[in-house]
C-alpha cells in the first residue's frame, strides 16, 4: 500500500496531458482572450516562426490611438503609477528622460513605447508588464503620444547627426 500514493502523483501529469490533448478543438472564449492578450513578442531577424506564423501579440496596435478619454485615463495612470516621480509632471523629464520632447532613445512609435513600458529599459526603467494590464499600458502610450512637443527643447538628441 505504501507505493500507491507515489503512482497516483506520478500519473497526474499524464492525466493532465491527456485532458489537454482531448480539448484541441474549439477553445473556450476565455482561453482565446488570454492568447490575444499575450505579452508582446520582440521581433528579431533571426526569428523562425513555427509553421510560418508569428506568435500572438507579435504585432502591436494601439486600440486607443487618438482617443481623448484614453489619453485622460493615461494621464491619471501616469500620476497614480508614479511615472511622474521619474519623468516629472507632464512627462517633461526629471530623473528619467522627457517623454514630451519628441526625442526617444528606444523609439517613439506606439509599439516601441509600449515595449519600453511593458519590458522596462536598462538603467532605471522598471518593467510594468507584470503590474499593469495591456489596456492600461495602451492608455499610457496614448497619453504620452498626446503630449505636445515644445518648440524649444533644451536637451540633446540621442540620435547621431
PDB file of C-alpha atoms in Angstrom:
ATOM      1  CA  UNK A   1       0.000   0.000   0.000  1.00  0.00           C
ATOM      2  CA  UNK A   2       2.947   2.303   0.598  1.00  0.00           C
ATOM      3  CA  UNK A   3       3.806   2.832  -3.115  1.00  0.00           C
ATOM      4  CA  UNK A   4       0.236   3.528  -4.338  1.00  0.00           C
ATOM      5  CA  UNK A   5       0.334   7.248  -3.426  1.00  0.00           C
ATOM      6  CA  UNK A   6       3.503   7.701  -5.455  1.00  0.00           C
ATOM      7  CA  UNK A   7       1.926   6.091  -8.540  1.00  0.00           C
ATOM      8  CA  UNK A   8      -1.049   8.450  -8.320  1.00  0.00           C
ATOM      9  CA  UNK A   9       1.197  11.518  -8.090  1.00  0.00           C
ATOM     10  CA  UNK A  10       3.324  10.259 -10.994  1.00  0.00           C
ATOM     11  CA  UNK A  11       0.190   9.668 -13.114  1.00  0.00           C
ATOM     12  CA  UNK A  12      -1.256  13.177 -12.610  1.00  0.00           C
ATOM     13  CA  UNK A  13       0.900  14.877 -15.294  1.00  0.00           C
ATOM     14  CA  UNK A  14      -0.100  12.180 -17.785  1.00  0.00           C
ATOM     15  CA  UNK A  15      -3.775  12.715 -16.995  1.00  0.00           C
ATOM     16  CA  UNK A  16      -3.381  16.471 -17.471  1.00  0.00           C
ATOM     17  CA  UNK A  17      -1.591  15.944 -20.783  1.00  0.00           C
ATOM     18  CA  UNK A  18      -4.338  13.602 -21.975  1.00  0.00           C
ATOM     19  CA  UNK A  19      -7.045  16.059 -20.965  1.00  0.00           C
ATOM     20  CA  UNK A  20      -5.271  18.867 -22.831  1.00  0.00           C
ATOM     21  CA  UNK A  21      -4.911  16.719 -25.953  1.00  0.00           C
ATOM     22  CA  UNK A  22      -8.620  15.906 -25.925  1.00  0.00           C
ATOM     23  CA  UNK A  23      -9.568  19.577 -25.861  1.00  0.00           C
ATOM     24  CA  UNK A  24      -7.694  20.603 -29.003  1.00  0.00           C
ATOM     25  CA  UNK A  25     -10.879  21.501 -30.840  1.00  0.00           C
ATOM     26  CA  UNK A  26     -12.599  24.848 -30.215  1.00  0.00           C
ATOM     27  CA  UNK A  27     -11.021  26.687 -27.312  1.00  0.00           C
ATOM     28  CA  UNK A  28     -13.214  28.382 -24.709  1.00  0.00           C
ATOM     29  CA  UNK A  29     -13.612  32.142 -25.097  1.00  0.00           C
ATOM     30  CA  UNK A  30     -11.503  32.816 -22.004  1.00  0.00           C
ATOM     31  CA  UNK A  31      -8.542  30.888 -23.463  1.00  0.00           C
ATOM     32  CA  UNK A  32      -8.839  32.759 -26.778  1.00  0.00           C
ATOM     33  CA  UNK A  33      -8.940  36.107 -24.936  1.00  0.00           C
ATOM     34  CA  UNK A  34      -5.863  35.207 -22.890  1.00  0.00           C
ATOM     35  CA  UNK A  35      -3.957  34.279 -26.050  1.00  0.00           C
ATOM     36  CA  UNK A  36      -4.952  37.540 -27.741  1.00  0.00           C
ATOM     37  CA  UNK A  37      -3.790  39.477 -24.666  1.00  0.00           C
ATOM     38  CA  UNK A  38      -0.486  37.579 -24.546  1.00  0.00           C
ATOM     39  CA  UNK A  39       2.639  39.594 -23.908  1.00  0.00           C
ATOM     40  CA  UNK A  40       4.158  41.078 -26.979  1.00  0.00           C
ATOM     41  CA  UNK A  41       6.999  39.387 -28.735  1.00  0.00           C
ATOM     42  CA  UNK A  42      10.123  41.337 -29.544  1.00  0.00           C
ATOM     43  CA  UNK A  43      10.997  40.795 -33.186  1.00  0.00           C
ATOM     44  CA  UNK A  44      14.499  39.789 -34.218  1.00  0.00           C
ATOM     45  CA  UNK A  45      15.795  38.995 -37.693  1.00  0.00           C
ATOM     46  CA  UNK A  46      16.825  35.530 -36.509  1.00  0.00           C
ATOM     47  CA  UNK A  47      13.265  34.526 -35.530  1.00  0.00           C
ATOM     48  CA  UNK A  48      11.946  31.412 -37.176  1.00  0.00           C
ATOM     49  CA  UNK A  49       8.220  31.096 -36.553  1.00  0.00           C
ATOM     50  CA  UNK A  50       6.801  27.602 -36.167  1.00  0.00           C
ATOM     51  CA  UNK A  51       4.551  26.867 -39.111  1.00  0.00           C
ATOM     52  CA  UNK A  52       5.436  30.266 -40.574  1.00  0.00           C
ATOM     53  CA  UNK A  53       3.031  32.003 -38.187  1.00  0.00           C
ATOM     54  CA  UNK A  54       4.191  34.755 -35.822  1.00  0.00           C
ATOM     55  CA  UNK A  55       3.331  34.287 -32.141  1.00  0.00           C
ATOM     56  CA  UNK A  56       0.227  36.066 -30.825  1.00  0.00           C
ATOM     57  CA  UNK A  57       0.875  39.632 -29.865  1.00  0.00           C
ATOM     58  CA  UNK A  58       3.805  39.992 -32.260  1.00  0.00           C
ATOM     59  CA  UNK A  59       2.109  42.901 -33.975  1.00  0.00           C
ATOM     60  CA  UNK A  60       1.292  45.792 -31.694  1.00  0.00           C
ATOM     61  CA  UNK A  61      -1.507  48.231 -32.442  1.00  0.00           C
ATOM     62  CA  UNK A  62      -2.871  50.798 -30.059  1.00  0.00           C
ATOM     63  CA  UNK A  63      -6.622  50.220 -29.650  1.00  0.00           C
ATOM     64  CA  UNK A  64      -6.962  53.714 -28.119  1.00  0.00           C
ATOM     65  CA  UNK A  65      -4.966  55.692 -30.690  1.00  0.00           C
ATOM     66  CA  UNK A  66      -6.098  59.314 -30.698  1.00  0.00           C
ATOM     67  CA  UNK A  67      -8.879  58.809 -28.116  1.00  0.00           C
ATOM     68  CA  UNK A  68      -9.119  61.823 -25.813  1.00  0.00           C
ATOM     69  CA  UNK A  69     -10.715  59.848 -22.953  1.00  0.00           C
ATOM     70  CA  UNK A  70      -7.983  57.195 -23.135  1.00  0.00           C
ATOM     71  CA  UNK A  71      -5.323  59.932 -23.029  1.00  0.00           C
ATOM     72  CA  UNK A  72      -7.007  61.426 -19.936  1.00  0.00           C
ATOM     73  CA  UNK A  73      -7.130  57.992 -18.291  1.00  0.00           C
ATOM     74  CA  UNK A  74      -3.467  57.534 -19.227  1.00  0.00           C
ATOM     75  CA  UNK A  75      -2.631  60.872 -17.566  1.00  0.00           C
ATOM     76  CA  UNK A  76      -4.276  59.606 -14.380  1.00  0.00           C
ATOM     77  CA  UNK A  77      -2.318  56.363 -14.582  1.00  0.00           C
ATOM     78  CA  UNK A  78       0.895  58.311 -15.223  1.00  0.00           C
ATOM     79  CA  UNK A  79       0.377  60.049 -11.924  1.00  0.00           C
ATOM     80  CA  UNK A  80      -1.023  57.126  -9.896  1.00  0.00           C
ATOM     81  CA  UNK A  81       1.683  54.688 -11.039  1.00  0.00           C
ATOM     82  CA  UNK A  82       4.300  57.297 -10.039  1.00  0.00           C
ATOM     83  CA  UNK A  83       5.654  57.687 -13.576  1.00  0.00           C
ATOM     84  CA  UNK A  84       5.903  61.401 -12.809  1.00  0.00           C
ATOM     85  CA  UNK A  85       8.275  60.526  -9.954  1.00  0.00           C
ATOM     86  CA  UNK A  86      10.981  59.916 -12.574  1.00  0.00           C
ATOM     87  CA  UNK A  87       9.679  61.569 -15.741  1.00  0.00           C
ATOM     88  CA  UNK A  88       8.355  64.706 -14.000  1.00  0.00           C
ATOM     89  CA  UNK A  89       4.908  66.270 -14.064  1.00  0.00           C
ATOM     90  CA  UNK A  90       3.625  66.458 -17.620  1.00  0.00           C
ATOM     91  CA  UNK A  91       6.368  63.953 -18.588  1.00  0.00           C
ATOM     92  CA  UNK A  92       8.826  66.823 -19.243  1.00  0.00           C
ATOM     93  CA  UNK A  93      11.716  64.948 -17.632  1.00  0.00           C
ATOM     94  CA  UNK A  94      13.390  64.902 -14.267  1.00  0.00           C
ATOM     95  CA  UNK A  95      15.497  61.913 -13.133  1.00  0.00           C
ATOM     96  CA  UNK A  96      14.147  59.996 -16.118  1.00  0.00           C
ATOM     97  CA  UNK A  97      14.127  61.464 -19.623  1.00  0.00           C
ATOM     98  CA  UNK A  98      11.440  63.710 -21.020  1.00  0.00           C
ATOM     99  CA  UNK A  99       8.682  61.877 -22.832  1.00  0.00           C
ATOM    100  CA  UNK A 100       7.322  65.093 -24.307  1.00  0.00           C
ATOM    101  CA  UNK A 101      10.297  66.448 -26.241  1.00  0.00           C
ATOM    102  CA  UNK A 102       9.991  64.184 -29.285  1.00  0.00           C
ATOM    103  CA  UNK A 103      13.383  62.574 -28.667  1.00  0.00           C
ATOM    104  CA  UNK A 104      13.418  58.853 -27.993  1.00  0.00           C
ATOM    105  CA  UNK A 105      16.324  56.623 -27.025  1.00  0.00           C
ATOM    106  CA  UNK A 106      14.354  53.419 -27.676  1.00  0.00           C
ATOM    107  CA  UNK A 107      11.910  54.718 -30.275  1.00  0.00           C
ATOM    108  CA  UNK A 108       8.783  56.838 -30.102  1.00  0.00           C
ATOM    109  CA  UNK A 109       6.435  54.705 -32.214  1.00  0.00           C
ATOM    110  CA  UNK A 110       3.442  53.318 -30.335  1.00  0.00           C
ATOM    111  CA  UNK A 111       4.765  49.756 -30.277  1.00  0.00           C
ATOM    112  CA  UNK A 112       8.206  50.906 -29.095  1.00  0.00           C
ATOM    113  CA  UNK A 113       6.737  52.966 -26.244  1.00  0.00           C
ATOM    114  CA  UNK A 114       4.524  50.007 -25.306  1.00  0.00           C
ATOM    115  CA  UNK A 115       7.529  47.692 -25.159  1.00  0.00           C
ATOM    116  CA  UNK A 116       9.517  50.201 -23.072  1.00  0.00           C
ATOM    117  CA  UNK A 117       6.704  50.264 -20.510  1.00  0.00           C
ATOM    118  CA  UNK A 118       5.964  46.529 -20.669  1.00  0.00           C
ATOM    119  CA  UNK A 119       9.554  45.208 -20.559  1.00  0.00           C
ATOM    120  CA  UNK A 120      11.358  48.176 -18.973  1.00  0.00           C
ATOM    121  CA  UNK A 121      14.726  49.514 -20.092  1.00  0.00           C
ATOM    122  CA  UNK A 122      18.265  49.315 -18.722  1.00  0.00           C
ATOM    123  CA  UNK A 123      19.477  51.786 -16.106  1.00  0.00           C
ATOM    124  CA  UNK A 124      16.273  52.600 -14.310  1.00  0.00           C
ATOM    125  CA  UNK A 125      13.049  51.973 -16.237  1.00  0.00           C
ATOM    126  CA  UNK A 126      11.217  49.129 -14.448  1.00  0.00           C
ATOM    127  CA  UNK A 127       9.078  46.646 -16.359  1.00  0.00           C
ATOM    128  CA  UNK A 128       5.390  47.308 -15.717  1.00  0.00           C
ATOM    129  CA  UNK A 129       4.139  44.377 -17.810  1.00  0.00           C
ATOM    130  CA  UNK A 130       3.673  42.273 -14.696  1.00  0.00           C
ATOM    131  CA  UNK A 131       1.804  45.053 -12.877  1.00  0.00           C
ATOM    132  CA  UNK A 132      -0.380  46.740 -15.493  1.00  0.00           C
ATOM    133  CA  UNK A 133      -2.765  45.069 -17.922  1.00  0.00           C
ATOM    134  CA  UNK A 134      -2.171  45.619 -21.617  1.00  0.00           C
ATOM    135  CA  UNK A 135      -5.100  48.040 -21.906  1.00  0.00           C
ATOM    136  CA  UNK A 136      -3.645  50.303 -19.189  1.00  0.00           C
ATOM    137  CA  UNK A 137      -0.271  50.349 -20.936  1.00  0.00           C
ATOM    138  CA  UNK A 138      -2.004  51.394 -24.166  1.00  0.00           C
ATOM    139  CA  UNK A 139      -3.693  54.242 -22.276  1.00  0.00           C
ATOM    140  CA  UNK A 140      -0.270  55.387 -21.075  1.00  0.00           C
ATOM    141  CA  UNK A 141       1.003  55.215 -24.656  1.00  0.00           C
ATOM    142  CA  UNK A 142      -1.993  57.268 -25.831  1.00  0.00           C
ATOM    143  CA  UNK A 143      -1.318  59.869 -23.127  1.00  0.00           C
ATOM    144  CA  UNK A 144       2.389  60.098 -23.954  1.00  0.00           C
ATOM    145  CA  UNK A 145       1.679  60.457 -27.669  1.00  0.00           C
ATOM    146  CA  UNK A 146      -0.895  63.172 -26.948  1.00  0.00           C
ATOM    147  CA  UNK A 147       1.690  65.427 -25.304  1.00  0.00           C
ATOM    148  CA  UNK A 148       2.592  68.470 -27.403  1.00  0.00           C
ATOM    149  CA  UNK A 149       6.252  68.703 -28.386  1.00  0.00           C
ATOM    150  CA  UNK A 150       7.676  72.033 -27.160  1.00  0.00           C
ATOM    151  CA  UNK A 151       9.056  74.428 -29.768  1.00  0.00           C
ATOM    152  CA  UNK A 152      12.347  74.810 -27.857  1.00  0.00           C
ATOM    153  CA  UNK A 153      13.910  71.664 -26.436  1.00  0.00           C
ATOM    154  CA  UNK A 154      16.830  72.318 -24.064  1.00  0.00           C
ATOM    155  CA  UNK A 155      18.191  68.744 -24.213  1.00  0.00           C
ATOM    156  CA  UNK A 156      20.427  66.995 -26.711  1.00  0.00           C
ATOM    157  CA  UNK A 157      19.118  64.416 -29.112  1.00  0.00           C
ATOM    158  CA  UNK A 158      20.015  60.738 -28.626  1.00  0.00           C
ATOM    159  CA  UNK A 159      20.304  60.367 -32.373  1.00  0.00           C
ATOM    160  CA  UNK A 160      23.635  60.815 -34.070  1.00  0.00           C
ATOM    161  CA  UNK A 161      23.704  63.743 -36.533  1.00  0.00           C
TER     162      UNK A 161
END
